[in-house]
Short mmCIF file of C-alpha atoms in Angstrom, two decimals:
data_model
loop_
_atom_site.label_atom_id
_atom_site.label_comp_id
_atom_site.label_asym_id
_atom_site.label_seq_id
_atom_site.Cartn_x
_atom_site.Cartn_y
_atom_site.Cartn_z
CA UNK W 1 46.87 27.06 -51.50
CA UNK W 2 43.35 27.66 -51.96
CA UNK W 3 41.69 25.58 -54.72
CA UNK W 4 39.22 27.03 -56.95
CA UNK W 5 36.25 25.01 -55.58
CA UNK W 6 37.49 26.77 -52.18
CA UNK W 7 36.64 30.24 -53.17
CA UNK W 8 33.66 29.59 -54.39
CA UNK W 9 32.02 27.72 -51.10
CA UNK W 10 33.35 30.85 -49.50
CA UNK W 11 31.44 32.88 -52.08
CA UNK W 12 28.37 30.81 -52.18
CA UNK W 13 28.94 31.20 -48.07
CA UNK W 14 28.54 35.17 -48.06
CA UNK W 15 25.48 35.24 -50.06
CA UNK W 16 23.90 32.36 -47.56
CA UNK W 17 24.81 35.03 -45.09
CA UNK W 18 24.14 38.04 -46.84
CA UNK W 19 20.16 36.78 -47.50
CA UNK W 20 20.35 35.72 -43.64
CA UNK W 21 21.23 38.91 -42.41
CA UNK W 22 18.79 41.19 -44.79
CA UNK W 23 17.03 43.55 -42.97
CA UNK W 24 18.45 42.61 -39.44
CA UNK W 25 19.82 45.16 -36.95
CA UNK W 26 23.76 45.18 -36.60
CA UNK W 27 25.18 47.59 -33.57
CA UNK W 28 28.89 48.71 -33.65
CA UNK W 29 30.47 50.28 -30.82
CA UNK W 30 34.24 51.37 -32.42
CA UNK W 31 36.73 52.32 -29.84
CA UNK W 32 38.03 55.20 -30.81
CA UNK W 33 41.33 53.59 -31.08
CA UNK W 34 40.20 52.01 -34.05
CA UNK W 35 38.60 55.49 -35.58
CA UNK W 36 41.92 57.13 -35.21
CA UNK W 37 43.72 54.03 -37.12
CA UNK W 38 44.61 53.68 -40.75
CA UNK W 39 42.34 50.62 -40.70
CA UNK W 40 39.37 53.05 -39.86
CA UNK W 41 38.74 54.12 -43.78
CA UNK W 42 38.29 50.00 -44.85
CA UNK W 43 36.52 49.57 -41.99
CA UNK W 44 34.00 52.07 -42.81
CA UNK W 45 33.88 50.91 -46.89
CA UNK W 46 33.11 47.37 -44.96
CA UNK W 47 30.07 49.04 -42.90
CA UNK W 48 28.97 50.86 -46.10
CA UNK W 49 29.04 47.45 -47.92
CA UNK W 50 27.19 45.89 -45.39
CA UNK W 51 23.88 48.51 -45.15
CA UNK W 52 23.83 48.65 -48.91
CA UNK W 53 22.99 44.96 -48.86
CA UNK W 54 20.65 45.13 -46.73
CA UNK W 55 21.63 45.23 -43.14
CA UNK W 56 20.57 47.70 -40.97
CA UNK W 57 23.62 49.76 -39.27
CA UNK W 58 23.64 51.58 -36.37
CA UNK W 59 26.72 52.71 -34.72
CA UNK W 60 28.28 53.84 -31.56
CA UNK W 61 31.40 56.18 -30.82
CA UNK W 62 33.81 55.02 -28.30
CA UNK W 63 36.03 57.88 -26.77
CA UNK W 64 37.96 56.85 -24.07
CA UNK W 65 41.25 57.85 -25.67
CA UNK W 66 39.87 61.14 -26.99
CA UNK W 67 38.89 62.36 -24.06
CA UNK W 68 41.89 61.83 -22.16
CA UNK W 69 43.12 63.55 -24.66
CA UNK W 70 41.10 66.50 -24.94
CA UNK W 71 41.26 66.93 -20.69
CA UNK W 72 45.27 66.77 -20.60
CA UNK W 73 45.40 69.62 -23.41
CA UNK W 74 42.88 71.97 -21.34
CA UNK W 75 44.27 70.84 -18.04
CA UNK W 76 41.43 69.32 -16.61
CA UNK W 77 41.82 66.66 -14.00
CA UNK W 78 39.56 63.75 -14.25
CA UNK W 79 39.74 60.71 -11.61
CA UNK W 80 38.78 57.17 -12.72
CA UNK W 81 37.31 54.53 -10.09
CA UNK W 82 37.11 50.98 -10.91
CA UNK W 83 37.74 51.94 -14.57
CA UNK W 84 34.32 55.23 -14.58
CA UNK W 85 35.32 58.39 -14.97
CA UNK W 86 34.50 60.84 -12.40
CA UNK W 87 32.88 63.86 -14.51
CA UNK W 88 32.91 67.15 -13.32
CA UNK W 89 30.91 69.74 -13.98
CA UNK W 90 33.79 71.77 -15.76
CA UNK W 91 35.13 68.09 -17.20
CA UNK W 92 31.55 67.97 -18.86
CA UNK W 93 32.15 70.50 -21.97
CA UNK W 94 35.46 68.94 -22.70
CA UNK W 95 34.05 65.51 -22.69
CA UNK W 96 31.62 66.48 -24.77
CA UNK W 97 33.93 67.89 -27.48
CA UNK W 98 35.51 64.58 -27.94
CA UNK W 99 32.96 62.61 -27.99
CA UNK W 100 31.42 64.76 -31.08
CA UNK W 101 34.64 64.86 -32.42
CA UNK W 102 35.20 60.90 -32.68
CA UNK W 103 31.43 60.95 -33.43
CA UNK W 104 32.11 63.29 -36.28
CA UNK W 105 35.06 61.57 -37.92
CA UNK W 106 32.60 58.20 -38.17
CA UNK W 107 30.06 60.83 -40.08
CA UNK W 108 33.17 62.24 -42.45
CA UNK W 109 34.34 59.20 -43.79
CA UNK W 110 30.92 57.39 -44.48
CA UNK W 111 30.25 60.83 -45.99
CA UNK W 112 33.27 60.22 -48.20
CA UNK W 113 31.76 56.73 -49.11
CA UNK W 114 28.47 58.76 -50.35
CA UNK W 115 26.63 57.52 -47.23
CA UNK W 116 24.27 59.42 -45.39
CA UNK W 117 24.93 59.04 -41.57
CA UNK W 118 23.15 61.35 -38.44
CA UNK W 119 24.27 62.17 -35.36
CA UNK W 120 21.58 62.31 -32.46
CA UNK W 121 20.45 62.72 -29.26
CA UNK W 122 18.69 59.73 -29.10
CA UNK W 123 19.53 58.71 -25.79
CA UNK W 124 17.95 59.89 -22.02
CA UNK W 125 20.21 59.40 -19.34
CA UNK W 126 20.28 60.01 -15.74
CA UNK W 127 23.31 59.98 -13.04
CA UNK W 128 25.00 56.73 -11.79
CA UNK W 129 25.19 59.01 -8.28
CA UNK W 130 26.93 57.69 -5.56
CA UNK W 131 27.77 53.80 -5.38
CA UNK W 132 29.93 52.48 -2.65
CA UNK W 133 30.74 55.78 -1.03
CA UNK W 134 32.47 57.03 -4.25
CA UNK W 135 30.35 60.01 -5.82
CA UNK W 136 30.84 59.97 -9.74
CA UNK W 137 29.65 63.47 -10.53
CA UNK W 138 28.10 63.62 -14.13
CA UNK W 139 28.67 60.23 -15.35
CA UNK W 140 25.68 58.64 -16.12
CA UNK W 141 23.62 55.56 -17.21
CA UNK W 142 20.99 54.99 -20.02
CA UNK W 143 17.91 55.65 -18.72
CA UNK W 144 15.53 55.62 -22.20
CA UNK W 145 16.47 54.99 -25.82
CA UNK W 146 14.14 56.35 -28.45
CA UNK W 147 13.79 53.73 -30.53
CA UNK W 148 11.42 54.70 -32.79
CA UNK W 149 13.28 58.11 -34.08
CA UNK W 150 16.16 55.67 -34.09
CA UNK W 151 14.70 53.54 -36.39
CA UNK W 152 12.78 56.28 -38.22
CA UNK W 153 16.46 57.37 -39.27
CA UNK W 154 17.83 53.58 -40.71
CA UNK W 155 14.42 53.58 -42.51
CA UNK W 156 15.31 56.58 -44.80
CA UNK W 157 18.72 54.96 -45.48
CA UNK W 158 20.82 56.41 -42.84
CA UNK W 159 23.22 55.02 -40.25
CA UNK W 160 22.69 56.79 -37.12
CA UNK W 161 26.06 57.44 -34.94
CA UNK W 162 25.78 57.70 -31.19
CA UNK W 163 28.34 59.42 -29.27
CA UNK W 164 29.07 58.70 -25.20
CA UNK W 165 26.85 61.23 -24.05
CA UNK W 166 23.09 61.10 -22.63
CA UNK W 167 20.84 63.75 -21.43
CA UNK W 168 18.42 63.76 -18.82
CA UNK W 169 14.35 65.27 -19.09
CA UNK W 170 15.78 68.41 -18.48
CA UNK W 171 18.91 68.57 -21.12
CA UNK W 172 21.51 67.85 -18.63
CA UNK W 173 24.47 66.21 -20.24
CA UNK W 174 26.03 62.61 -18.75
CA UNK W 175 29.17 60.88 -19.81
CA UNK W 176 28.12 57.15 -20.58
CA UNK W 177 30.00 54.38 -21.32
CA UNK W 178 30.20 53.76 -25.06
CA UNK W 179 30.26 49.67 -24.48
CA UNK W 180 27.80 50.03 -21.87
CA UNK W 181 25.20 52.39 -23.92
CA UNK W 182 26.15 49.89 -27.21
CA UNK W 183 25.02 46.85 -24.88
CA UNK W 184 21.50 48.90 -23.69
CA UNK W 185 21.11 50.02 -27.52
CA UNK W 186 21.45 46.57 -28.93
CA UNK W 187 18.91 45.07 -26.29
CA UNK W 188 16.48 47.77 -26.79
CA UNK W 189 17.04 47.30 -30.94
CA UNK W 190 16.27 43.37 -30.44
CA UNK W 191 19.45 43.52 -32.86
CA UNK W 192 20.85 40.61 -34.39
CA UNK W 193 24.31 41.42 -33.87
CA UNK W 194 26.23 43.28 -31.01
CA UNK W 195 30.04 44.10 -32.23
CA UNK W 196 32.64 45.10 -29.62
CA UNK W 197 35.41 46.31 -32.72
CA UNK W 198 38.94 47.26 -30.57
CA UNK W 199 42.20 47.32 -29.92
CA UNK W 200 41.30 43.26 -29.01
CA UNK W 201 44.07 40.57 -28.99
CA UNK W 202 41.68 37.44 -28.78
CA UNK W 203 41.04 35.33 -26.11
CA UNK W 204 43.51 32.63 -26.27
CA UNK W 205 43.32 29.68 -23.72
CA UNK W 206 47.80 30.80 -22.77
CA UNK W 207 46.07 33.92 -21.23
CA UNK W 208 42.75 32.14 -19.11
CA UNK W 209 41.60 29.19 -17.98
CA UNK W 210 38.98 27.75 -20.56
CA UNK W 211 36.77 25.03 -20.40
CA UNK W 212 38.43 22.13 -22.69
CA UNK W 213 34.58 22.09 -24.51
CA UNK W 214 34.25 25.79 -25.40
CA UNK W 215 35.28 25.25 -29.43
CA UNK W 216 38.26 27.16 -30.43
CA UNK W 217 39.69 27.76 -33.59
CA UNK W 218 42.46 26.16 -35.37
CA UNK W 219 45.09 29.23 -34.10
CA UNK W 220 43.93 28.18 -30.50
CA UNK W 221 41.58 31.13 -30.57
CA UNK W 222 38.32 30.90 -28.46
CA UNK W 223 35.68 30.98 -31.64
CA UNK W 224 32.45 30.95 -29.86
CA UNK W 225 31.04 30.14 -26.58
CA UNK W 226 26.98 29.95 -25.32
CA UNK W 227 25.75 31.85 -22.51
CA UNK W 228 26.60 29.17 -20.13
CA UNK W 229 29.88 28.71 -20.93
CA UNK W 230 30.33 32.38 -20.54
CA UNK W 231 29.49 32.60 -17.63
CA UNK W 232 31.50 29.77 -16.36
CA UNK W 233 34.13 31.55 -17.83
CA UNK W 234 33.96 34.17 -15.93
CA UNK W 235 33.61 32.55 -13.22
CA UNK W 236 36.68 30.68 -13.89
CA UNK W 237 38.72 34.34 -14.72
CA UNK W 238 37.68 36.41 -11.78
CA UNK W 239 40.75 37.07 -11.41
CA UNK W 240 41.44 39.33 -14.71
CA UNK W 241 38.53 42.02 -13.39
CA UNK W 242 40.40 44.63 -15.21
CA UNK W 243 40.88 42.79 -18.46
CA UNK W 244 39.22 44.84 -21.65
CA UNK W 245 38.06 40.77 -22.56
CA UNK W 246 36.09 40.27 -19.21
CA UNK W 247 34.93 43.63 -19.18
CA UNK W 248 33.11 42.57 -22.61
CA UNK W 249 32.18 39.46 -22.41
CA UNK W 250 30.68 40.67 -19.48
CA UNK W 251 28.29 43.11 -21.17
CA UNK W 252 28.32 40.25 -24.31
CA UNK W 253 26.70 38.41 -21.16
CA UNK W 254 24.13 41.08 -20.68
CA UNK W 255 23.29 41.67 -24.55
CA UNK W 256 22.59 37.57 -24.87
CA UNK W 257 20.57 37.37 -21.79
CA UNK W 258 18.95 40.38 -23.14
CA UNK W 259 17.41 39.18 -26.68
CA UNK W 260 20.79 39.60 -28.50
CA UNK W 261 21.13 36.93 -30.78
CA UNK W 262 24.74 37.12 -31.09
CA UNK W 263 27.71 39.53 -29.79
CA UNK W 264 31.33 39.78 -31.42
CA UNK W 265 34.52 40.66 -29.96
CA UNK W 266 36.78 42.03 -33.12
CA UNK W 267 39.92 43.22 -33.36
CA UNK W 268 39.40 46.72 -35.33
CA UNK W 269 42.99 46.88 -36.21
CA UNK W 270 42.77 43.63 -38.75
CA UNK W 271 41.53 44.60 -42.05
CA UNK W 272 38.45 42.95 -42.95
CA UNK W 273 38.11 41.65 -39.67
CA UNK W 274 34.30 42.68 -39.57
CA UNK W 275 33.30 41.02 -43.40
CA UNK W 276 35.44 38.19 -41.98
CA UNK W 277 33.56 37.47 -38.77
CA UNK W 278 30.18 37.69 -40.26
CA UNK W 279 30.53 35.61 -43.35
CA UNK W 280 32.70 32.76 -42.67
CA UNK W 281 31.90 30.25 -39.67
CA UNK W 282 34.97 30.55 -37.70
CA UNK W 283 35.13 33.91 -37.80
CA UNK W 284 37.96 35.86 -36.45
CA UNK W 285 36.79 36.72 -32.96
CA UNK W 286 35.07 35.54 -30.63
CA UNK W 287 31.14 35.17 -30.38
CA UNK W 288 29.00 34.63 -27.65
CA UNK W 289 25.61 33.24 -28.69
CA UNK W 290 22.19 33.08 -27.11
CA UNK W 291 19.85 30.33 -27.01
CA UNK W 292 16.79 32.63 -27.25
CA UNK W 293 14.49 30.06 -25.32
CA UNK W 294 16.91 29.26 -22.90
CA UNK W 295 14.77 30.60 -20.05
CA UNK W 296 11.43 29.37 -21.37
CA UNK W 297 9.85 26.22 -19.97
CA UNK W 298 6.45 24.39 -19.30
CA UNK W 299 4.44 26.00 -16.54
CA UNK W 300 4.05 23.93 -13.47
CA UNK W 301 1.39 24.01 -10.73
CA UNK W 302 3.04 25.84 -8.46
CA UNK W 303 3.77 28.70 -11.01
CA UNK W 304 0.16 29.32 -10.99
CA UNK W 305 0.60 31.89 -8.22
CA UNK W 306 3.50 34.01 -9.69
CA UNK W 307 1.38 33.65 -13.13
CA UNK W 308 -1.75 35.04 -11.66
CA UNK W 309 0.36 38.12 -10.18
CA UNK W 310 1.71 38.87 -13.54
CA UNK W 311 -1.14 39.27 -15.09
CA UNK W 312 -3.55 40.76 -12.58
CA UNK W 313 -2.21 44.42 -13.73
CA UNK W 314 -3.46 43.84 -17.42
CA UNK W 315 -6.43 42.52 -16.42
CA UNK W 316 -7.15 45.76 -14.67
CA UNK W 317 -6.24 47.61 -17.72
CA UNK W 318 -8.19 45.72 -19.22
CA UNK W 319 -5.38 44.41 -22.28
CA UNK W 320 -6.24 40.63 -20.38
CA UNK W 321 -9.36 38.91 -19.86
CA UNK W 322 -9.45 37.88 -16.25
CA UNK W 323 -8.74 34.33 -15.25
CA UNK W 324 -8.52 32.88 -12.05
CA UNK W 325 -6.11 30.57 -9.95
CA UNK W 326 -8.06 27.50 -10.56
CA UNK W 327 -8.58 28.20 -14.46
CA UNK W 328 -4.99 28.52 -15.00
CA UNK W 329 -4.11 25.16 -12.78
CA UNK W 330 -6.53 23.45 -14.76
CA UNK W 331 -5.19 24.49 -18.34
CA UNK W 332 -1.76 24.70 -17.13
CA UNK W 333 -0.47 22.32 -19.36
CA UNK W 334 -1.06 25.04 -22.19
CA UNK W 335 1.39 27.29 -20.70
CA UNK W 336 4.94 28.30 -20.34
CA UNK W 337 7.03 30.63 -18.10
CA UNK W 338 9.76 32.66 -18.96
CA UNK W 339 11.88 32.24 -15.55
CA UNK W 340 15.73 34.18 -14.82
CA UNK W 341 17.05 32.96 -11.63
CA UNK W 342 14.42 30.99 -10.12
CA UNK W 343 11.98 34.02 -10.56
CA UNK W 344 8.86 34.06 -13.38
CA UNK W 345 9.06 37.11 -15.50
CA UNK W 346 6.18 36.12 -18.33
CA UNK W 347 4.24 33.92 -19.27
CA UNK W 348 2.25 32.77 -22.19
CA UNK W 349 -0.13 30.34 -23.72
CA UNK W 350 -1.49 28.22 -26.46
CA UNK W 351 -4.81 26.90 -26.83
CA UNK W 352 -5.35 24.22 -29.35
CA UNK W 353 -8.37 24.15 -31.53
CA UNK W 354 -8.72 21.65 -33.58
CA UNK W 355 -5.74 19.68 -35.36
CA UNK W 356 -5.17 22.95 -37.77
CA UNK W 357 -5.78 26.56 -35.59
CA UNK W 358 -4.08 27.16 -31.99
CA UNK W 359 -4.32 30.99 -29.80
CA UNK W 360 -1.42 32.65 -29.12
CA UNK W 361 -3.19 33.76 -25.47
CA UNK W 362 -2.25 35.30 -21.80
CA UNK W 363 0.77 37.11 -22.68
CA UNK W 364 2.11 39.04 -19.63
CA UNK W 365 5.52 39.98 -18.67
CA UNK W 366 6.80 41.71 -15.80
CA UNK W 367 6.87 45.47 -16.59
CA UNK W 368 10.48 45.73 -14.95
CA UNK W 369 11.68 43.42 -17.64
CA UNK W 370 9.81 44.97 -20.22
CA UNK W 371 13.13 46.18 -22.27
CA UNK W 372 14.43 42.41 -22.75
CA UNK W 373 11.80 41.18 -25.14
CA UNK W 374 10.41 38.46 -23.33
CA UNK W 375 7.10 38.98 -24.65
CA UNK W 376 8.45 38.62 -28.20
CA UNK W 377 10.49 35.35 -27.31
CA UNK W 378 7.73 33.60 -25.55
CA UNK W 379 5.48 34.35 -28.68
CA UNK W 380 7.83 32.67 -31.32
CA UNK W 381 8.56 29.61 -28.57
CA UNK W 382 4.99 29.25 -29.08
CA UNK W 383 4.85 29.70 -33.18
CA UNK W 384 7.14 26.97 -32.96
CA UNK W 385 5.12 24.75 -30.70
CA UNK W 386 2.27 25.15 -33.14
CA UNK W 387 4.60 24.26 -36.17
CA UNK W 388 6.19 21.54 -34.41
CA UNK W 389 1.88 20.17 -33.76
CA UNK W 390 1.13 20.67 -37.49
CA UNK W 391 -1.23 23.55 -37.05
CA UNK W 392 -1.79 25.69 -40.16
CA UNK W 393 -2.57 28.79 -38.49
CA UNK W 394 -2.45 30.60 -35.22
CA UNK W 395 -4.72 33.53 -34.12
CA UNK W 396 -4.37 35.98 -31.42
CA UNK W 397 -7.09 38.50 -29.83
CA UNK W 398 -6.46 41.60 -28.76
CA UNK W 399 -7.93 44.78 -27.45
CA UNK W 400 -4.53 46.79 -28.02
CA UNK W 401 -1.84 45.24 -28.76
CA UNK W 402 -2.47 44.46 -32.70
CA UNK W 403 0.37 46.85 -34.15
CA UNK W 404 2.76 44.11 -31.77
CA UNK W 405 1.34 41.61 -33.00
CA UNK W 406 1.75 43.14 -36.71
CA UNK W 407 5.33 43.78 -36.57
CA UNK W 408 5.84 40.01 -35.38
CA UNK W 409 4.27 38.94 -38.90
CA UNK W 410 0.70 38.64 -37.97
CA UNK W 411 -2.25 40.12 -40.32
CA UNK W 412 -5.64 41.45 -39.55
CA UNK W 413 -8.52 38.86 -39.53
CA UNK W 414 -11.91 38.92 -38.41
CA UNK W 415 -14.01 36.86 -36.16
CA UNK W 416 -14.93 34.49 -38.97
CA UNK W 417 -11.25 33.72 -39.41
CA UNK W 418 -11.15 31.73 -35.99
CA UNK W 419 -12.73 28.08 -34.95
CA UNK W 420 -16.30 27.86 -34.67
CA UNK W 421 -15.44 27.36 -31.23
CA UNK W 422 -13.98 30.22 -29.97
CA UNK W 423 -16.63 31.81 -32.23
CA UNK W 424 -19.02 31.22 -29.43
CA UNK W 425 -16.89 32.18 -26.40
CA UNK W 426 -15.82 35.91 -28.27
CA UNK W 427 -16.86 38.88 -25.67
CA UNK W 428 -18.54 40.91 -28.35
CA UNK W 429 -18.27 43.86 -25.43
CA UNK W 430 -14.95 43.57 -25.89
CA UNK W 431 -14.87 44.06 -29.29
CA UNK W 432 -10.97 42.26 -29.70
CA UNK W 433 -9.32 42.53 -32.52
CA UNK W 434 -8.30 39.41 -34.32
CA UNK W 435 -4.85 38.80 -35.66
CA UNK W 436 -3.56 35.73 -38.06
CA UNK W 437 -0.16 34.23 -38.83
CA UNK W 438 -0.19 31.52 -41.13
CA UNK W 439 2.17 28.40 -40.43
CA UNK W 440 2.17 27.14 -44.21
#
């Protein structure tokens, strides 16, 4: 039995959590398995508990289920390849009604709850074609997600809902994957949290080969696991390519290596399952975490080339001064890459001035990779650095990139903020702005 002294470090854990959490993005994607269960009215109260302290909710509906349903009572005939549905033209409108209607029970019941919730077209999407021979029709794949009308809506107090359905430039409609367009969302959120909530069992080592140091729970229960060891779990489980846990951990995979901090597979059907998972250490899923400077590391010489081709386009827009190979072998010490399989995707620097002031300089990332944050992750790799040196202050300059800079907790400044130093080597022509973040 749980002593007094117990439920107390359990409540003094929540509000640890609940001050953690404030004002960080949380994504749900909700089978609707889940929606249609009994458990689906606690689950929302949970959800509703959550955004009212703090935590910013955005959810999307799952419909698998629905619209299987939906086709069979309309007779519409609807292959499936490797687990996509092929969507017809004339499957389209029927797809669409359940994935509203799924959408629209989420919207009732936080209604009930007094909560306001929208439903929107937030997402642009354009056809997954023809891949291996095997034409999928009108199933699609994100192609854009607005995130600023997106966040425009949790700003006024509202949890936006997003159904499995994407429209192209010119209003045509796609069927997406819910899990897939939750994974893309979350990425393109930076959220903190990625939940997978379904009709999930757990991933017990009796059902896969695991890796005797991934940490389990006392049950048995895999509890969490890194990127790494995610990946070598997969590659250990090849073998279960239809399982709904490899199929998420797989786009858990994805999310991580994408910014996510931290993606949860829950089993919807538990009550409390969510509160559970987030506010206690073991949880009652499993998490894959990121390390969010995994892929950063010192520049070496013989980056300078890749470095130099990254930034070349900015300096022709003019967002970069221009510095040549030489420069950057001779200050390479001040630099690090952000490198994904052997290839450099950004870059970044910081210039010491001083034994109190550093700048945050050279930022360039790969504009194919713009959508995983790099350029945010390199920047606090490099606030750390200048914590970890005992500088009081860093400074950036920019030409148009101060409202970034802003939303990563930086503040105006002017040119009498900086080091005498860089003082004298400012391009008035320029006319950069200058941007502060104090370390204190």
């Amino acid at each position: 039995m749980e002593s007094s002294n117990d439920h107390v470090e359990i409540i003094r854990e929540a509000f640890r959590y609940t001050q953690a959490f404030r004002e960080k993005t949380f994504v749900f994607q909700l089978d609707d398995a889940v929606v249609t269960d009994p458990v689906i009215s606690s689950l929302v109260r949970d959800l509703v508990l959550l955004q009212r302290a703090g935590i910013r909710i955005v959810l999307v509906a799952g419909a698998r289920q629905r619209i299987d349903e939906v086709l069979r009572r309309y007779n519409v005939t609807c292959d499936k390849h490797q687990g996509v549905r092929i969507s017809t033209s004339d499957a389209i409108p029927f797809i669409k009604m359940a994935a509203f209607d799924v959408a629209n029970r989420i919207m009732t019941s936080l209604s009930g709850l007094g909560m306001n919730a929208v439903i929107g077209n937030w997402v642009r999407a354009r056809s997954l074609g023809v891949v291996g021979g095997v034409d999928y029709k009108d199933a699609g794949v994100v192609d854009k997600i607005r995130v600023d009308l997106l966040r425009g809506v949790v700003d006024q107090g509202s949890i936006p809902i997003l159904p499995c359905i994407g429209w192209s430039p010119s209003g045509k409609p796609y069927n997406l994957s819910s899990r897939e367009l939750a994974t893309s969302l979350s990425t393109a959120l930076q959220a903190s949290k990625l939940f997978f909530v379904a009709e999930f069992d757990g991933l017990f080592p009796t059902s896969y080969t695991v890796d005797e140091r991934i940490e389990t729970a006392p049950n048995g229960r895999v509890s969490r696991m890194d990127v790494d060891q995610t990946q070598h779990f997969l590659t250990l489980n090849g073998q279960h390519s239809d399982d709904l846990a490899i199929e998420l951990l797989k786009l858990a995979l994805d999310a991580a290596r994408g910014g996510v901090e931290r993606v949860h597979l829950v089993d919807g059907r538990s009550d409390g399952a969510i509160l559970r998972e987030i506010f206690s250490n073991l949880g009652v899923g499993t998490m894959i975490h990121a390390n969010q400077y995994q892929s950063i590391r010192a520049m070496r010489r013989e980056d300078v080339t890749d470095v130099y081709r990254l930034m070349r386009p900015l300096v022709e827009h003019g967002l970069l001064i221009h510095r040549s190979e030489s420069e950057l072998a001779d200050r390479h010490e001040d630099y690090v890459v952000f490198e994904t399989d052997g290839m450099v995707h950004g870059c970044g620097a910081l210039h010491l001035f001083g034994v109190e002031q550093g700048e945050i300089a050279a930022l360039a990332v790969d504009r194919m990779y713009d959508h995983f944050a790099i350029g945010q992750r390199i920047t606090a790799y490099l606030v750390d650095r200048a914590r970890v040196a005992g500088l009081r202050r860093v400074f950036a300059l920019t030409t148009q990139a101060s409202d970034w800079f802003e939303q990563l907790g930086f503040r105006p400044g002017t040119v009498d903020d900086i080091p005498e130093a860089k003082q004298e080597q400012y391009d008035y022509s320029r006319s950069s702005r200058v941007l502060l973040l104090d370390l204190s």
